[in-house]
Structures are given as C-alpha cells and as structure tokens.
PDB file of C-alpha atoms and ligand atoms in Angstrom:
ATOM      1  CA  MET A1378      29.150 -43.491  36.794  1.00 44.00           C
ATOM      2  CA  HIS A1379      27.576 -43.612  33.372  1.00 53.00           C
ATOM      3  CA  MET A1380      24.132 -43.038  34.952  1.00 50.00           C
ATOM      4  CA  ARG A1381      25.444 -40.048  36.928  1.00 60.00           C
ATOM      5  CA  THR A1382      26.862 -38.441  33.769  1.00 56.00           C
ATOM      6  CA  LEU A1383      23.526 -38.997  32.069  1.00 52.00           C
ATOM      7  CA  SER A1384      21.502 -37.362  34.861  1.00 60.00           C
ATOM      8  CA  ILE A1385      23.886 -34.398  35.018  1.00 52.00           C
ATOM      9  CA  ALA A1386      23.520 -33.965  31.254  1.00 56.00           C
ATOM     10  CA  ARG A1387      19.728 -34.193  31.609  1.00 62.00           C
ATOM     11  CA  ALA A1388      19.721 -31.589  34.403  1.00 52.00           C
ATOM     12  CA  VAL A1389      21.893 -29.214  32.336  1.00 48.00           C
ATOM     13  CA  PHE A1390      19.618 -29.731  29.309  1.00 47.00           C
ATOM     14  CA  CYS A1391      16.451 -29.033  31.396  1.00 43.00           C
ATOM     15  CA  ALA A1392      18.019 -25.911  32.912  1.00 46.00           C
ATOM     16  CA  ALA A1393      18.931 -24.679  29.412  1.00 47.00           C
ATOM     17  CA  LEU A1394      15.367 -25.342  28.210  1.00 43.00           C
ATOM     18  CA  MET A1395      13.915 -23.487  31.204  1.00 44.00           C
ATOM     19  CA  PHE A1396      16.251 -20.561  30.521  1.00 42.00           C
ATOM     20  CA  VAL A1397      15.181 -20.412  26.863  1.00 46.00           C
ATOM     21  CA  ALA A1398      11.487 -20.570  27.871  1.00 46.00           C
ATOM     22  CA  TRP A1399      11.978 -17.886  30.532  1.00 43.00           C
ATOM     23  CA  ASP A1400      13.870 -15.692  28.066  1.00 49.00           C
ATOM     24  CA  ALA A1401      11.110 -16.026  25.432  1.00 50.00           C
ATOM     25  CA  GLN A1402       8.395 -15.274  28.012  1.00 50.00           C
ATOM     26  CA  ALA A1403      10.281 -12.416  29.597  1.00 52.00           C
ATOM     27  CA  LYS A1404      10.708 -10.378  26.423  1.00 89.00           C
ATOM     28  CA  SER A1405       8.584  -7.270  26.613  1.00 96.00           C
ATOM     29  CA  ARG A1406       8.668  -3.700  25.331  1.00 95.00           C
ATOM     30  CA  GLU A1407      10.611  -2.738  28.478  1.00 96.00           C
ATOM     31  CA  ASP A1408      13.272  -5.336  27.656  1.00 96.00           C
ATOM     32  CA  CYS A1409      13.523  -3.938  24.124  1.00 97.00           C
ATOM     33  CA  GLU A1410      13.817  -0.407  25.472  1.00 96.00           C
ATOM     34  CA  LYS A1411      16.854  -1.546  27.455  1.00 94.00           C
ATOM     35  CA  ILE A1412      18.496  -1.870  24.029  1.00 86.00           C
ATOM     36  CA  TYR A1413      17.410   1.628  23.058  1.00 96.00           C
ATOM     37  CA  GLN A1414      14.830   4.027  24.470  1.00 97.00           C
ATOM     38  CA  PRO A1415      13.705   6.604  21.894  1.00 97.00           C
ATOM     39  CA  GLN A1416      12.287  10.008  22.802  1.00 98.00           C
ATOM     40  CA  THR A1417       9.218  11.362  21.005  1.00 98.00           C
ATOM     41  CA  GLY A1418      10.353  14.276  18.839  1.00 98.00           C
ATOM     42  CA  GLN A1419      13.946  13.065  18.505  1.00 98.00           C
ATOM     43  CA  SER A1420      15.575  14.038  15.253  1.00 98.00           C
ATOM     44  CA  GLY A1421      15.681  11.710  12.262  1.00 98.00           C
ATOM     45  CA  LYS A1422      17.364  11.997   8.876  1.00 98.00           C
ATOM     46  CA  ASP A1423      14.585  13.883   7.067  1.00 98.00           C
ATOM     47  CA  VAL A1424      11.888  13.995   9.752  1.00 98.00           C
ATOM     48  CA  ILE A1425      11.662  13.580  13.524  1.00 98.00           C
ATOM     49  CA  TRP A1426      10.254  10.481  15.220  1.00 98.00           C
ATOM     50  CA  VAL A1427       6.662  10.811  16.440  1.00 98.00           C
ATOM     51  CA  PRO A1428       4.769   7.503  16.583  1.00 98.00           C
ATOM     52  CA  THR A1429       1.300   7.147  15.081  1.00 98.00           C
ATOM     53  CA  GLU A1430      -1.139   6.318  17.868  1.00 98.00           C
ATOM     54  CA  ASP A1431      -2.403   2.678  17.848  1.00 98.00           C
ATOM     55  CA  THR A1432      -6.056   3.425  16.986  1.00 98.00           C
ATOM     56  CA  LEU A1433      -5.036   5.439  13.954  1.00 98.00           C
ATOM     57  CA  VAL A1434      -2.533   2.748  12.837  1.00 98.00           C
ATOM     58  CA  GLU A1435      -5.398   0.253  12.838  1.00 98.00           C
ATOM     59  CA  LYS A1436      -7.709   2.647  10.975  1.00 98.00           C
ATOM     60  CA  MET A1437      -5.008   3.348   8.363  1.00 98.00           C
ATOM     61  CA  LEU A1438      -4.560  -0.371   7.683  1.00 98.00           C
ATOM     62  CA  GLN A1439      -8.348  -0.843   7.542  1.00 98.00           C
ATOM     63  CA  LEU A1440      -8.642   2.089   5.140  1.00 98.00           C
ATOM     64  CA  ALA A1441      -6.121   0.349   2.856  1.00 98.00           C
ATOM     65  CA  LYS A1442      -8.117  -2.918   3.229  1.00 98.00           C
ATOM     66  CA  VAL A1443      -4.936  -4.819   4.161  1.00 99.00           C
ATOM     67  CA  THR A1444      -5.228  -8.621   3.925  1.00 98.00           C
ATOM     68  CA  PRO A1445      -2.781 -11.543   4.314  1.00 98.00           C
ATOM     69  CA  GLN A1446      -2.180 -11.281   0.531  1.00 98.00           C
ATOM     70  CA  ASP A1447      -0.620  -7.827   0.932  1.00 99.00           C
ATOM     71  CA  LYS A1448       2.955  -6.660   1.191  1.00 99.00           C
ATOM     72  CA  VAL A1449       2.987  -3.499   3.309  1.00 99.00           C
ATOM     73  CA  TYR A1450       5.951  -1.095   3.463  1.00 99.00           C
ATOM     74  CA  ASP A1451       6.110   1.603   6.137  1.00 99.00           C
ATOM     75  CA  LEU A1452       8.531   4.272   4.928  1.00 99.00           C
ATOM     76  CA  GLY A1453      10.222   5.841   7.956  1.00 98.00           C
ATOM     77  CA  ALA A1454       9.170   3.029  10.273  1.00 98.00           C
ATOM     78  CA  GLY A1455      10.223   4.425  13.663  1.00 98.00           C
ATOM     79  CA  ASP A1456       9.796   1.593  16.192  1.00 98.00           C
ATOM     80  CA  GLY A1457       8.124  -0.535  13.485  1.00 98.00           C
ATOM     81  CA  LYS A1458       4.613  -0.302  14.932  1.00 98.00           C
ATOM     82  CA  ILE A1459       2.742   0.010  11.601  1.00 99.00           C
ATOM     83  CA  ALA A1460       4.620  -2.926  10.041  1.00 99.00           C
ATOM     84  CA  ILE A1461       4.168  -4.980  13.221  1.00 98.00           C
ATOM     85  CA  MET A1462       0.393  -4.346  13.352  1.00 98.00           C
ATOM     86  CA  ALA A1463       0.082  -5.106   9.615  1.00 99.00           C
ATOM     87  CA  GLY A1464       1.686  -8.495  10.299  1.00 98.00           C
ATOM     88  CA  LYS A1465       0.035  -9.293  13.618  1.00 98.00           C
ATOM     89  CA  ARG A1466      -3.543  -8.105  13.197  1.00 98.00           C
ATOM     90  CA  PHE A1467      -3.922  -8.207   9.393  1.00 98.00           C
ATOM     91  CA  GLY A1468      -1.667 -11.206   8.598  1.00 98.00           C
ATOM     92  CA  ALA A1469       0.254  -9.270   5.910  1.00 98.00           C
ATOM     93  CA  GLN A1470       3.925  -9.489   4.981  1.00 98.00           C
ATOM     94  CA  ALA A1471       5.355  -6.172   6.117  1.00 99.00           C
ATOM     95  CA  VAL A1472       8.622  -4.272   5.889  1.00 99.00           C
ATOM     96  CA  GLY A1473       9.558  -1.181   7.887  1.00 99.00           C
ATOM     97  CA  ILE A1474      12.322   0.993   6.409  1.00 99.00           C
ATOM     98  CA  GLU A1475      14.010   3.143   9.052  1.00 98.00           C
ATOM     99  CA  TYR A1476      17.182   5.209   8.782  1.00 98.00           C
ATOM    100  CA  ASN A1477      18.194   5.269  12.468  1.00 98.00           C
ATOM    101  CA  PRO A1478      19.971   1.940  13.243  1.00 98.00           C
ATOM    102  CA  ASP A1479      19.039   2.127  16.956  1.00 98.00           C
ATOM    103  CA  MET A1480      15.350   2.428  16.033  1.00 98.00           C
ATOM    104  CA  VAL A1481      15.820  -0.523  13.668  1.00 98.00           C
ATOM    105  CA  ARG A1482      17.190  -2.708  16.500  1.00 97.00           C
ATOM    106  CA  LEU A1483      14.303  -1.604  18.727  1.00 98.00           C
ATOM    107  CA  GLY A1484      11.783  -2.380  15.962  1.00 98.00           C
ATOM    108  CA  GLN A1485      13.306  -5.818  15.369  1.00 98.00           C
ATOM    109  CA  CYS A1486      13.099  -6.562  19.101  1.00 97.00           C
ATOM    110  CA  LEU A1487       9.431  -5.410  19.186  1.00 98.00           C
ATOM    111  CA  ALA A1488       8.655  -7.629  16.179  1.00 98.00           C
ATOM    112  CA  GLU A1489      10.059 -10.543  18.235  1.00 97.00           C
ATOM    113  CA  VAL A1490       7.914  -9.541  21.223  1.00 97.00           C
ATOM    114  CA  ALA A1491       4.867  -9.521  18.934  1.00 97.00           C
ATOM    115  CA  GLY A1492       5.844 -12.954  17.547  1.00 97.00           C
ATOM    116  CA  VAL A1493       5.764 -11.790  13.918  1.00 98.00           C
ATOM    117  CA  THR A1494       9.365 -12.160  12.752  1.00 98.00           C
ATOM    118  CA  ASP A1495       8.192 -14.672  10.120  1.00 98.00           C
ATOM    119  CA  ARG A1496       6.151 -11.912   8.438  1.00 98.00           C
ATOM    120  CA  VAL A1497       7.642  -8.592   9.533  1.00 98.00           C
ATOM    121  CA  THR A1498      11.104  -7.209   8.788  1.00 98.00           C
ATOM    122  CA  ILE A1499      12.444  -3.908  10.064  1.00 98.00           C
ATOM    123  CA  LYS A1500      15.345  -2.833   7.843  1.00 98.00           C
ATOM    124  CA  GLN A1501      17.853  -0.010   8.003  1.00 98.00           C
ATOM    125  CA  GLY A1502      17.729   2.155   4.904  1.00 98.00           C
ATOM    126  CA  ASP A1503      16.981   5.534   3.380  1.00 98.00           C
ATOM    127  CA  ILE A1504      13.443   5.629   1.989  1.00 98.00           C
ATOM    128  CA  PHE A1505      14.719   7.608  -1.017  1.00 98.00           C
ATOM    129  CA  GLU A1506      17.245   4.910  -1.891  1.00 98.00           C
ATOM    130  CA  THR A1507      15.358   1.727  -1.003  1.00 98.00           C
ATOM    131  CA  ASP A1508      13.406  -0.297  -3.545  1.00 98.00           C
ATOM    132  CA  PHE A1509       9.829  -0.830  -2.362  1.00 98.00           C
ATOM    133  CA  SER A1510       8.336  -1.527  -5.804  1.00 98.00           C
ATOM    134  CA  ASP A1511       6.923  -4.900  -4.675  1.00 98.00           C
ATOM    135  CA  ALA A1512       4.632  -3.186  -2.131  1.00 98.00           C
ATOM    136  CA  THR A1513       0.879  -3.509  -2.518  1.00 99.00           C
ATOM    137  CA  VAL A1514       0.384  -1.027   0.348  1.00 99.00           C
ATOM    138  CA  VAL A1515       2.677   1.872   1.347  1.00 99.00           C
ATOM    139  CA  THR A1516       2.213   3.736   4.632  1.00 99.00           C
ATOM    140  CA  LEU A1517       3.747   7.112   5.462  1.00 99.00           C
ATOM    141  CA  TYR A1518       3.988   9.511   8.366  1.00 98.00           C
ATOM    142  CA  LEU A1519       6.502  11.986   7.026  1.00 98.00           C
ATOM    143  CA  LEU A1520       6.105  15.636   5.950  1.00 98.00           C
ATOM    144  CA  PRO A1521       4.339  17.347   3.005  1.00 98.00           C
ATOM    145  CA  ASP A1522       7.554  17.921   1.030  1.00 98.00           C
ATOM    146  CA  LEU A1523       8.720  14.321   1.610  1.00 98.00           C
ATOM    147  CA  ASN A1524       5.358  13.028   0.325  1.00 98.00           C
ATOM    148  CA  LEU A1525       5.884  15.169  -2.767  1.00 98.00           C
ATOM    149  CA  ARG A1526       9.404  13.787  -3.272  1.00 98.00           C
ATOM    150  CA  LEU A1527       7.965  10.250  -3.112  1.00 98.00           C
ATOM    151  CA  ARG A1528       4.946  11.033  -5.296  1.00 98.00           C
ATOM    152  CA  PRO A1529       6.566  10.343  -8.719  1.00 98.00           C
ATOM    153  CA  THR A1530       7.811   6.942  -7.473  1.00 98.00           C
ATOM    154  CA  LEU A1531       4.406   6.117  -5.977  1.00 98.00           C
ATOM    155  CA  LEU A1532       2.644   7.034  -9.228  1.00 98.00           C
ATOM    156  CA  GLU A1533       4.911   4.588 -11.114  1.00 98.00           C
ATOM    157  CA  MET A1534       3.847   1.701  -8.874  1.00 98.00           C
ATOM    158  CA  LYS A1535       1.506  -1.056 -10.025  1.00 98.00           C
ATOM    159  CA  PRO A1536      -1.991   0.388 -10.568  1.00 98.00           C
ATOM    160  CA  GLY A1537      -4.127  -0.490  -7.567  1.00 98.00           C
ATOM    161  CA  THR A1538      -1.292  -0.069  -5.021  1.00 99.00           C
ATOM    162  CA  ARG A1539      -2.719   1.693  -1.953  1.00 99.00           C
ATOM    163  CA  VAL A1540      -0.875   4.555  -0.273  1.00 99.00           C
ATOM    164  CA  VAL A1541      -1.909   5.755   3.189  1.00 99.00           C
ATOM    165  CA  SER A1542      -0.428   8.861   4.783  1.00 99.00           C
ATOM    166  CA  HIS A1543      -0.883  10.031   8.357  1.00 98.00           C
ATOM    167  CA  SER A1544      -1.510  13.811   8.488  1.00 98.00           C
ATOM    168  CA  PHE A1545       0.001  14.889   5.166  1.00 98.00           C
ATOM    169  CA  THR A1546      -1.470  15.051   1.677  1.00 98.00           C
ATOM    170  CA  MET A1547      -0.050  14.685  -1.844  1.00 98.00           C
ATOM    171  CA  ALA A1548      -0.881  18.262  -2.912  1.00 98.00           C
ATOM    172  CA  GLU A1549      -3.063  18.248  -6.050  1.00 98.00           C
ATOM    173  CA  TRP A1550      -3.249  14.414  -6.131  1.00 98.00           C
ATOM    174  CA  GLU A1551      -6.574  14.282  -4.294  1.00 98.00           C
ATOM    175  CA  PRO A1552      -7.100  11.414  -1.832  1.00 98.00           C
ATOM    176  CA  ASP A1553      -9.592   8.653  -2.716  1.00 98.00           C
ATOM    177  CA  ALA A1554     -10.708   8.332   0.921  1.00 98.00           C
ATOM    178  CA  GLN A1555      -9.795   9.493   4.407  1.00 98.00           C
ATOM    179  CA  VAL A1556     -10.227   8.530   8.028  1.00 98.00           C
ATOM    180  CA  SER A1557      -9.946  10.216  11.443  1.00 98.00           C
ATOM    181  CA  SER A1558      -9.316   9.172  15.007  1.00 97.00           C
ATOM    182  CA  ASP A1559      -8.992  11.232  18.211  1.00 96.00           C
ATOM    183  CA  SER A1560      -5.278  11.537  17.516  1.00 95.00           C
ATOM    184  CA  GLY A1561      -5.304  12.543  13.852  1.00 97.00           C
ATOM    185  CA  HIS A1562      -6.222  12.109  10.265  1.00 98.00           C
ATOM    186  CA  ALA A1563      -5.065   9.822   7.441  1.00 98.00           C
ATOM    187  CA  TYR A1564      -5.534   9.808   3.653  1.00 98.00           C
ATOM    188  CA  LEU A1565      -5.742   6.997   1.105  1.00 99.00           C
ATOM    189  CA  TRP A1566      -4.713   7.085  -2.553  1.00 99.00           C
ATOM    190  CA  ILE A1567      -5.087   4.253  -5.034  1.00 98.00           C
ATOM    191  CA  VAL A1568      -2.375   4.375  -7.702  1.00 99.00           C
ATOM    192  CA  PRO A1569      -4.245   4.925 -10.983  1.00 98.00           C
ATOM    193  CA  ALA A1570      -3.449   3.200 -14.284  1.00 98.00           C
ATOM    194  CA  LYS A1571      -2.172   5.480 -17.038  1.00 98.00           C
ATOM    195  CA  VAL A1572      -5.028   5.851 -19.501  1.00 98.00           C
ATOM    196  CA  ALA A1573      -4.430   9.160 -21.311  1.00 98.00           C
ATOM    197  CA  GLY A1574      -4.554   8.897 -25.095  1.00 98.00           C
ATOM    198  CA  GLU A1575      -6.719   7.676 -27.916  1.00 98.00           C
ATOM    199  CA  TRP A1576      -8.201   4.186 -27.755  1.00 98.00           C
ATOM    200  CA  THR A1577      -9.992   1.933 -30.263  1.00 98.00           C
ATOM    201  CA  PHE A1578     -12.372  -0.642 -28.809  1.00 97.00           C
ATOM    202  CA  GLU A1579     -13.137  -3.699 -30.929  1.00 96.00           C
ATOM    203  CA  PRO A1580     -15.767  -6.334 -30.185  1.00 96.00           C
ATOM    204  CA  GLN A1581     -14.435  -9.847 -29.558  1.00 95.00           C
ATOM    205  CA  ASP A1582     -17.653 -11.539 -30.579  1.00 86.00           C
ATOM    206  CA  GLU A1583     -17.719 -11.811 -34.389  1.00 80.00           C
ATOM    207  CA  LYS A1584     -21.508 -11.774 -34.355  1.00 75.00           C
ATOM    208  CA  ALA A1585     -21.600  -8.461 -32.447  1.00 74.00           C
ATOM    209  CA  ARG A1586     -24.187  -6.145 -34.002  1.00 74.00           C
ATOM    210  CA  GLU A1587     -22.220  -2.971 -33.331  1.00 84.00           C
ATOM    211  CA  GLY A1588     -18.693  -2.355 -34.523  1.00 90.00           C
ATOM    212  CA  ALA A1589     -15.573  -0.735 -33.132  1.00 95.00           C
ATOM    213  CA  PHE A1590     -15.630   2.675 -31.465  1.00 96.00           C
ATOM    214  CA  ARG A1591     -13.013   5.238 -30.507  1.00 97.00           C
ATOM    215  CA  VAL A1592     -12.538   7.142 -27.276  1.00 98.00           C
ATOM    216  CA  LYS A1593     -10.125   9.934 -26.320  1.00 98.00           C
ATOM    217  CA  LEU A1594      -9.116  10.051 -22.637  1.00 98.00           C
ATOM    218  CA  GLU A1595      -7.512  12.861 -20.660  1.00 98.00           C
ATOM    219  CA  GLN A1596      -6.173  12.165 -17.186  1.00 98.00           C
ATOM    220  CA  THR A1597      -5.098  14.105 -14.106  1.00 98.00           C
ATOM    221  CA  PHE A1598      -4.086  11.528 -11.500  1.00 98.00           C
ATOM    222  CA  GLN A1599      -7.287   9.452 -10.952  1.00 98.00           C
ATOM    223  CA  GLN A1600      -9.573  12.050 -12.598  1.00 98.00           C
ATOM    224  CA  VAL A1601     -10.558  11.084 -16.143  1.00 98.00           C
ATOM    225  CA  HIS A1602     -12.407  13.072 -18.818  1.00 97.00           C
ATOM    226  CA  GLY A1603     -12.812  12.459 -22.455  1.00 98.00           C
ATOM    227  CA  THR A1604     -14.833  12.263 -25.614  1.00 98.00           C
ATOM    228  CA  ALA A1605     -16.210   9.531 -27.824  1.00 95.00           C
ATOM    229  CA  ALA A1606     -15.691   9.568 -31.610  1.00 84.00           C
ATOM    230  CA  ASP A1607     -18.630  11.895 -32.354  1.00 86.00           C
ATOM    231  CA  ASN A1608     -17.212  14.347 -29.785  1.00 91.00           C
ATOM    232  CA  SER A1609     -19.829  13.535 -27.173  1.00 94.00           C
ATOM    233  CA  GLN A1610     -18.510  13.972 -23.625  1.00 96.00           C
ATOM    234  CA  LEU A1611     -17.863  10.870 -21.562  1.00 98.00           C
ATOM    235  CA  MET A1612     -20.125  10.727 -18.512  1.00 97.00           C
ATOM    236  CA  GLU A1613     -19.441   9.399 -15.000  1.00 97.00           C
ATOM    237  CA  ALA A1614     -15.869   8.464 -15.896  1.00 98.00           C
ATOM    238  CA  LYS A1615     -14.156   6.713 -12.956  1.00 98.00           C
ATOM    239  CA  LEU A1616     -10.675   5.280 -12.579  1.00 98.00           C
ATOM    240  CA  GLU A1617      -9.783   3.221  -9.524  1.00 98.00           C
ATOM    241  CA  GLY A1618      -6.369   1.571  -9.819  1.00 98.00           C
ATOM    242  CA  PRO A1619      -6.593  -0.504 -13.017  1.00 98.00           C
ATOM    243  CA  ARG A1620     -10.417  -0.327 -13.228  1.00 98.00           C
ATOM    244  CA  ILE A1621     -12.020   2.156 -15.581  1.00 98.00           C
ATOM    245  CA  ASP A1622     -15.699   2.859 -16.070  1.00 98.00           C
ATOM    246  CA  PHE A1623     -17.437   5.439 -18.303  1.00 98.00           C
ATOM    247  CA  ARG A1624     -20.531   6.031 -20.406  1.00 98.00           C
ATOM    248  CA  PHE A1625     -21.315   8.010 -23.535  1.00 97.00           C
ATOM    249  CA  PRO A1626     -24.455   8.747 -25.553  1.00 95.00           C
ATOM    250  CA  GLU A1627     -24.769   6.800 -28.783  1.00 91.00           C
ATOM    251  CA  ALA A1628     -27.599   6.089 -31.230  1.00 81.00           C
ATOM    252  CA  GLY A1629     -30.323   7.300 -28.897  1.00 77.00           C
ATOM    253  CA  GLY A1630     -29.034   5.260 -25.954  1.00 91.00           C
ATOM    254  CA  VAL A1631     -26.151   5.252 -23.487  1.00 95.00           C
ATOM    255  CA  THR A1632     -23.175   2.946 -23.992  1.00 96.00           C
ATOM    256  CA  ARG A1633     -21.376   1.774 -20.858  1.00 97.00           C
ATOM    257  CA  VAL A1634     -17.753   0.626 -20.760  1.00 98.00           C
ATOM    258  CA  ALA A1635     -16.360  -1.160 -17.668  1.00 98.00           C
ATOM    259  CA  GLY A1636     -12.831  -2.412 -18.101  1.00 98.00           C
ATOM    260  CA  VAL A1637      -9.484  -3.342 -16.624  1.00 98.00           C
ATOM    261  CA  VAL A1638      -6.402  -1.532 -17.905  1.00 98.00           C
ATOM    262  CA  ASN A1639      -3.224  -3.467 -18.565  1.00 98.00           C
ATOM    263  CA  GLY A1640      -0.641  -1.174 -20.148  1.00 98.00           C
ATOM    264  CA  ASP A1641      -1.855  -0.258 -23.648  1.00 98.00           C
ATOM    265  CA  ARG A1642      -4.782  -2.686 -23.487  1.00 98.00           C
ATOM    266  CA  ILE A1643      -8.199  -2.519 -21.816  1.00 98.00           C
ATOM    267  CA  GLU A1644     -10.335  -5.621 -21.495  1.00 98.00           C
ATOM    268  CA  ALA A1645     -13.861  -4.295 -21.189  1.00 98.00           C
ATOM    269  CA  LYS A1646     -17.461  -5.325 -20.869  1.00 97.00           C
ATOM    270  CA  VAL A1647     -19.380  -2.961 -23.103  1.00 96.00           C
ATOM    271  CA  THR A1648     -23.134  -2.562 -22.837  1.00 95.00           C
ATOM    272  CA  ARG A1649     -24.703  -1.163 -26.025  1.00 92.00           C
ATOM    273  CA  ASN A1650     -28.414  -1.208 -26.770  1.00 87.00           C
ATOM    274  CA  GLY A1651     -29.031  -3.434 -23.737  1.00 89.00           C
ATOM    275  CA  ARG A1652     -26.526  -6.141 -24.808  1.00 91.00           C
ATOM    276  CA  THR A1653     -23.235  -6.694 -22.932  1.00 94.00           C
ATOM    277  CA  SER A1654     -20.221  -8.129 -24.739  1.00 94.00           C
ATOM    278  CA  THR A1655     -16.436  -8.200 -24.435  1.00 96.00           C
ATOM    279  CA  TYR A1656     -14.349  -5.593 -26.237  1.00 97.00           C
ATOM    280  CA  ILE A1657     -10.594  -5.060 -26.288  1.00 98.00           C
ATOM    281  CA  GLY A1658      -9.411  -1.472 -26.223  1.00 98.00           C
ATOM    282  CA  ARG A1659      -5.992  -0.670 -27.685  1.00 98.00           C
ATOM    283  CA  ARG A1660      -4.130   2.619 -27.344  1.00 98.00           C
ATOM    284  CA  ILE A1661      -3.447   4.051 -30.798  1.00 96.00           C
TER     285      ILE A1661
HETATM  286  C1  LIG B 533       7.138  10.646  12.143  1.00 80.36           C
HETATM  287  S1  LIG B 533       8.105   9.164  12.374  1.00 80.36           S
HETATM  288  C2  LIG B 533       6.912   7.920  11.905  1.00 80.36           C
HETATM  289  C3  LIG B 533       7.205   6.555  12.485  1.00 80.36           C
HETATM  290  C4  LIG B 533       6.196   5.467  12.097  1.00 80.36           C
HETATM  291  N1  LIG B 533       6.016   5.389  10.660  1.00 80.36           N
HETATM  292  C5  LIG B 533       4.866   5.731  12.751  1.00 80.36           C
HETATM  293  O1  LIG B 533       3.954   6.242  12.048  1.00 80.36           O
HETATM  294  O2  LIG B 533       4.723   5.475  13.945  1.00 80.36           O
HETATM  295  C6  LIG B 533       9.218   9.241  10.981  1.00 80.36           C
HETATM  296  C7  LIG B 533      10.385   8.255  11.041  1.00 80.36           C
HETATM  297  O3  LIG B 533      11.103   8.364   9.801  1.00 80.36           O
HETATM  298  C8  LIG B 533      12.499   8.180  10.060  1.00 80.36           C
HETATM  299  N2  LIG B 533      13.224   8.777   8.916  1.00 80.36           N
HETATM  300  C9  LIG B 533      13.488  10.087   8.677  1.00 80.36           C
HETATM  301  N3  LIG B 533      14.104  10.241   7.487  1.00 80.36           N
HETATM  302  C10 LIG B 533      14.242   8.991   6.957  1.00 80.36           C
HETATM  303  C11 LIG B 533      14.801   8.490   5.742  1.00 80.36           C
HETATM  304  N4  LIG B 533      15.313   9.289   4.806  1.00 80.36           N
HETATM  305  N5  LIG B 533      14.791   7.150   5.535  1.00 80.36           N
HETATM  306  C12 LIG B 533      14.266   6.311   6.459  1.00 80.36           C
HETATM  307  N6  LIG B 533      13.713   6.731   7.631  1.00 80.36           N
HETATM  308  C13 LIG B 533      13.685   8.055   7.864  1.00 80.36           C
HETATM  309  C14 LIG B 533      12.708   8.879  11.382  1.00 80.36           C
HETATM  310  O4  LIG B 533      13.894   8.398  12.011  1.00 80.36           O
HETATM  311  C15 LIG B 533      11.420   8.516  12.121  1.00 80.36           C
HETATM  312  O5  LIG B 533      11.584   7.338  12.891  1.00 80.36           O
END
C-alpha cells in the first residue's frame, strides 16, 4: 500500500516535470503572439509601432560598442527586440520602456523565449516620466520632435553615455558617428562633458619647469573652441564624453593637453617642450 502510494506520487511528479519541460521548450514567438499580436503601424501614445529590423538593431548596438558592463535602455521598446538583443548577443543589462501594456506583456514573453529574463526587463511606462538616468546606452526609434523633447535630459546624463537613434537626428546636435543597413540608418551621439568657461591648469610635479597656464573654452554640444592666455587659438580641440584634447602654440612650440573632465576639474597629461607631466585644471 505504502509502495503503491509512493509510485503514484513518483508518476505524478515525473508527469509534472515533463509538463514543465515541454512548456519551457514549447515557448516560441507564436506562443507569445497568442497573448497579443501587434500590427506594424498600430498607434502608440506618442508614436506608432514599427519594429527596427534585426540587422539594424545589431548595427546600432555595435555602433554604441555595447558590452556586458553596459545598462541599455530602449525608450519606446515595442516588442522589446532591442533590449532583448542587447541582453542576448551583447550580454548587457537592458530595460525596455513601453507605454502599451499589451506590448509590454508580449515583450516580457519574448524575453522569456530568448532566455534573458535575468538581464532584460520590459517595463510599462511613459518615456517622458520614467527615470533612465542609470543608462550607459540609450536607444531610440521615435520621431524628430520626440528626440528633441528628450535632448535636454540626454545632455544631462553622465558624460560618455551613448545615445543611438534609428532614423531621426537631434537637430543641431551633430551625431558623432552613423551606420546604415538595407532597412535604414542610425546615428550615435556621445554625451559630452560640460567644459565651457575659464580654466587654470597647475602642474602637480613641484619640479615642473613650466608653471600654470589658463585656457578659455567655448562649447556647442561636443564642439569645442577656445583660446589660451595669450589669446592664441586652441587647435584640434576634441571632446568625446569626458575626454578632452587640445593644443596651443607656446614659446616657439606646441603644448598638448589630454585630459578627463570631472565636473569643475580636469586631470590632464600636458606635453610642453617635449616633456609630459600631470596637471590639474580647475574652472575659475
Ligand atoms: C517606432 S516603435 C519602436 C519600437 C522599438 N524601439 C524598435 O525599434 O523596434 C515606437 C514604440 O514607442 C511606443 N511609445 C509611444 N509613445 C510612448 C511613450 N510616451 N512612452 C513609452 N512608449 C511609447 C509605441 O507604443 C511603440 O511601440
């Protein structure tokens, strides 16, 4: 009697296991679309749903140089495909923010199908009310005016954050790079540090032969111009995220400054008269 109860329990347990295994195996896009089947072009809160084609999704994530260290947010995630690829193929943590709750349920189901629920979350929310300030990469496929509404928030993000947009630009904020596929075009921007103002650079090595110098910087997005103390124009000034690089003529030679901006401070390697040493720049 006891043995019979045991074997019945074992049979029930095995059947349950087989059911779980079958259920896990059986999940496919078709199963998810039984929950909800979206139609390309269907309306959305601020923009319709049109999915980015797979090849371009991959190229966008490559353009942003996504790695497992990144946190990617797709704003207006649709069926979650950008977030899911960021997690599956690039190993990143990814979040898709989508307004339509049915699309969210579909995206969550597709994240399960892809086996990435440990790294990828598809959340219901309005992109204009959701906090995505911990993103290191932001992807967009919206509309020109929506990009412009997001632009001030994007420009306040940590310098070095990468923004990739399918099809639409950021008006006069010029892209840093772009990519194409048969299905479309995408743009990359790297959020620049804020460097405008007057800076004094002081050598950290007490035995440095040359002393402090001053530089005035003007900035339009990632474009930087400026002058050194004697009014000479800065040359080849470049700003990429927190990294700044420029040169200026001085005492018959060219001084080169290559630094990393951190708020009102720049830690820089300065090459003057063939010698490189560390300087700290402070905004006056
Ligand atoms: C053009 S689709 C892009 C989908 C996905 N990012 C892709 O590239 O495949 C835009 C998506 O944004 C969603 N959406 C529109 N307004 C939104 C808002 N204010 N907040 C969140 N999602 C929104 C739409 O429902 C739609 O799924």
